[in-house]
Tab-separated table of C-alpha atoms and ligand atoms in Angstrom:
chain	number	residue	atom	x	y	z
A	248	MET	CA	106.690	187.557	48.561
A	249	THR	CA	106.170	184.835	46.205
A	250	ASN	CA	108.622	182.245	45.270
A	251	PRO	CA	109.388	181.432	41.604
A	252	PRO	CA	107.355	178.381	40.672
A	253	THR	CA	109.401	175.123	41.035
A	254	ARG	CA	109.722	172.558	38.466
A	255	ARG	CA	107.414	170.411	40.126
A	256	THR	CA	104.671	173.078	40.429
A	257	VAL	CA	105.217	173.350	36.506
A	258	LEU	CA	104.756	169.787	35.982
A	259	ALA	CA	101.802	169.229	38.200
A	260	THR	CA	100.013	172.183	36.300
A	261	GLY	CA	101.031	170.694	33.259
A	262	ALA	CA	99.652	167.211	33.942
A	263	ALA	CA	96.263	168.854	35.237
A	264	SER	CA	96.017	170.606	31.914
A	265	ALA	CA	96.570	167.566	29.982
A	266	LEU	CA	93.777	165.904	32.278
A	267	LEU	CA	91.239	168.593	31.683
A	268	MET	CA	91.722	168.417	27.842
A	269	GLY	CA	91.590	164.770	27.618
A	270	CYS	CA	88.376	164.764	29.782
A	271	SER	CA	86.604	167.695	27.727
A	272	GLU	CA	87.636	165.610	24.330
A	273	TYR	CA	86.071	162.422	25.465
A	274	GLY	CA	83.067	164.535	26.790
A	275	ASP	CA	82.202	166.579	23.671
A	276	GLU	CA	82.869	164.187	21.185
A	277	ASN	CA	81.808	160.843	21.379
A	278	SER	CA	83.500	159.563	18.309
A	279	GLY	CA	85.605	156.505	19.229
A	280	GLY	CA	88.990	156.107	18.057
A	281	ASP	CA	89.942	159.419	16.975
A	282	THR	CA	90.600	161.053	19.930
A	283	GLU	CA	93.204	157.972	21.015
A	284	GLU	CA	95.113	158.800	17.945
A	285	ALA	CA	95.305	162.319	18.531
A	286	SER	CA	96.436	162.016	21.949
A	287	SER	CA	99.299	159.459	21.343
A	288	VAL	CA	101.278	162.039	19.283
A	289	ALA	CA	104.184	162.683	21.173
A	290	PRO	CA	106.336	166.024	20.811
A	291	SER	CA	109.355	165.535	18.508
A	292	GLY	CA	112.631	165.892	20.040
A	293	THR	CA	112.133	165.355	24.104
A	294	ALA	CA	113.799	162.153	24.137
A	295	SER	CA	116.968	163.222	22.336
A	296	GLY	CA	119.808	163.719	24.471
A	297	GLY	CA	121.721	165.853	21.975
A	298	GLY	CA	123.373	162.587	20.651
A	299	ALA	CA	123.522	161.179	17.016
A	300	PRO	CA	120.731	161.551	14.590
A	301	GLY	CA	118.618	158.264	13.872
A	302	GLY	CA	118.307	156.288	16.961
A	303	LYS	CA	118.530	156.463	20.665
A	304	GLU	CA	122.074	156.564	22.218
A	305	LEU	CA	123.311	153.533	23.966
A	306	THR	CA	126.437	154.205	24.971
A	307	LYS	CA	130.230	155.950	24.345
A	308	THR	CA	132.635	153.968	22.617
A	309	ALA	CA	134.793	154.403	25.454
A	310	ASP	CA	132.562	152.257	27.797
A	311	VAL	CA	132.811	149.238	25.476
A	312	PRO	CA	136.162	147.322	26.205
A	313	VAL	CA	138.311	146.137	23.270
A	314	GLY	CA	137.648	142.378	23.096
A	315	GLY	CA	134.643	142.480	25.363
A	316	GLY	CA	131.542	144.098	25.193
A	317	LYS	CA	128.563	145.702	27.172
A	318	ILE	CA	125.063	144.558	27.861
A	319	PHE	CA	121.935	146.804	27.541
A	320	LYS	CA	119.360	144.653	29.234
A	321	GLU	CA	116.408	147.220	28.882
A	322	GLU	CA	116.967	147.155	25.119
A	323	LYS	CA	118.144	143.676	25.103
A	324	VAL	CA	121.242	144.493	22.899
A	325	VAL	CA	124.663	143.453	23.511
A	326	VAL	CA	127.440	146.131	21.947
A	327	THR	CA	130.967	144.219	21.400
A	328	GLN	CA	134.237	145.653	20.386
A	329	PRO	CA	136.301	142.467	19.178
A	330	GLU	CA	138.833	144.803	17.647
A	331	LYS	CA	139.756	148.511	18.689
A	332	GLY	CA	137.794	150.794	16.850
A	333	GLY	CA	135.280	147.919	15.574
A	334	PHE	CA	132.100	147.834	17.027
A	335	LYS	CA	129.379	145.026	16.833
A	336	ALA	CA	125.875	144.477	18.158
A	337	PHE	CA	123.672	141.531	18.611
A	338	SER	CA	120.394	140.744	20.373
A	339	ALA	CA	121.061	139.950	24.000
A	340	VAL	CA	118.330	137.502	24.036
A	341	CYS	CA	119.847	133.966	24.120
A	342	THR	CA	118.651	131.674	21.394
A	343	HIS	CA	118.295	128.667	23.711
A	344	GLN	CA	115.324	129.467	25.927
A	345	GLY	CA	115.123	133.086	25.668
A	346	CYS	CA	117.085	134.305	28.945
A	347	VAL	CA	118.818	137.722	28.441
A	348	VAL	CA	122.709	137.241	28.301
A	349	ALA	CA	124.395	137.695	31.656
A	350	ASP	CA	127.641	139.015	31.131
A	351	VAL	CA	130.834	139.503	28.873
A	352	SER	CA	134.121	137.984	29.535
A	353	ASP	CA	137.103	135.969	27.981
A	354	GLY	CA	135.994	136.939	24.478
A	355	THR	CA	132.230	135.538	24.723
A	356	ILE	CA	128.778	136.729	25.798
A	357	ASN	CA	127.689	134.513	28.391
A	358	CYS	CA	124.019	133.222	29.240
A	359	LYS	CA	124.007	131.999	33.017
A	360	CYS	CA	120.687	130.186	32.503
A	361	HIS	CA	122.255	127.017	31.026
A	362	SER	CA	125.547	128.292	30.156
A	363	SER	CA	125.510	129.235	26.448
A	364	ARG	CA	128.583	131.123	25.067
A	365	PHE	CA	128.570	133.473	21.909
A	366	ARG	CA	131.751	134.824	20.469
A	367	VAL	CA	132.278	138.565	20.607
A	368	ALA	CA	133.379	138.971	17.273
A	369	ASP	CA	130.396	137.532	15.445
A	370	GLY	CA	127.693	136.208	18.041
A	371	SER	CA	128.263	132.649	17.004
A	372	VAL	CA	127.867	129.684	19.443
A	373	ALA	CA	131.187	128.976	21.449
A	374	GLY	CA	129.645	126.613	23.857
A	375	GLY	CA	126.259	125.310	25.661
A	376	PRO	CA	122.985	124.161	24.200
A	377	ALA	CA	122.357	127.493	22.306
A	378	PRO	CA	121.275	126.165	18.677
A	379	LYS	CA	122.020	129.360	16.835
A	380	PRO	CA	124.225	132.439	17.002
A	381	LEU	CA	122.883	135.555	18.462
A	382	PRO	CA	121.193	137.725	15.639
A	383	ALA	CA	123.132	140.823	14.680
A	384	LYS	CA	121.595	144.484	15.632
A	385	GLN	CA	122.039	147.512	13.456
A	386	ILE	CA	124.135	150.290	15.464
A	387	THR	CA	125.537	153.480	14.240
A	388	VAL	CA	128.758	154.711	15.604
A	389	THR	CA	128.968	158.655	15.588
A	390	GLY	CA	132.271	159.978	16.859
A	391	ASP	CA	132.172	158.516	20.318
A	392	SER	CA	128.731	157.777	20.648
A	393	ILE	CA	127.064	154.468	19.744
A	394	SER	CA	123.216	154.323	18.777
A	395	LEU	CA	120.880	151.853	17.727
A	396	ALA	CA	120.088	152.537	13.910
B	1381	FES	FE1	120.481	130.831	27.594
B	1381	FES	FE2	119.376	128.345	28.222
B	1381	FES	S1	118.660	130.378	27.708
B	1381	FES	S2	121.774	128.891	27.905
C-alpha cells in the first residue's frame, strides 16, 4: 500500500526540480544577466488571499478601533479610524529619528523612543521632539477589507 504524497513531499519535489532547472540554465548558457531576470518572475496570484484588488490586505475594518488605530510593523504603516467609517493611514516611521511607532492610545500614535505623539486624525505632531507629521499613506477600503493602495 502506498500513501498519497504529503504536501511536504510535493513541495520538496518541486524545490528539487527548481534547483535542477536553475543549475542546468547556468551550466548550459553562460550568458550573464539574462537567466537572473527570467528566474525572478513570480507566478501571479500566489500572494493574494482573495482580498481586494490592488494592494495587499492589511486588516479588516472591524480590527481598527474608532478613535484609535492599528500598527503594522512589518509594512511600517499605521491605519487609524478617527471617526466611524473614516479610515486613514500614515507611515509608522517616526519623523524624529526613525523608530517605528509603538502604540495608539488616547487619540495619538505614540513613539516610545523619545515620546513623540501624532494625532490619529491627520498624523500631525501632538507632542515630543518629532519635527514633522507622519506622512500619509494610500489605502483602499473595499467592503470590510483595508489594503495598501
Ligand atoms: Fe520617535 Fe525619537 S524616534 S520620538
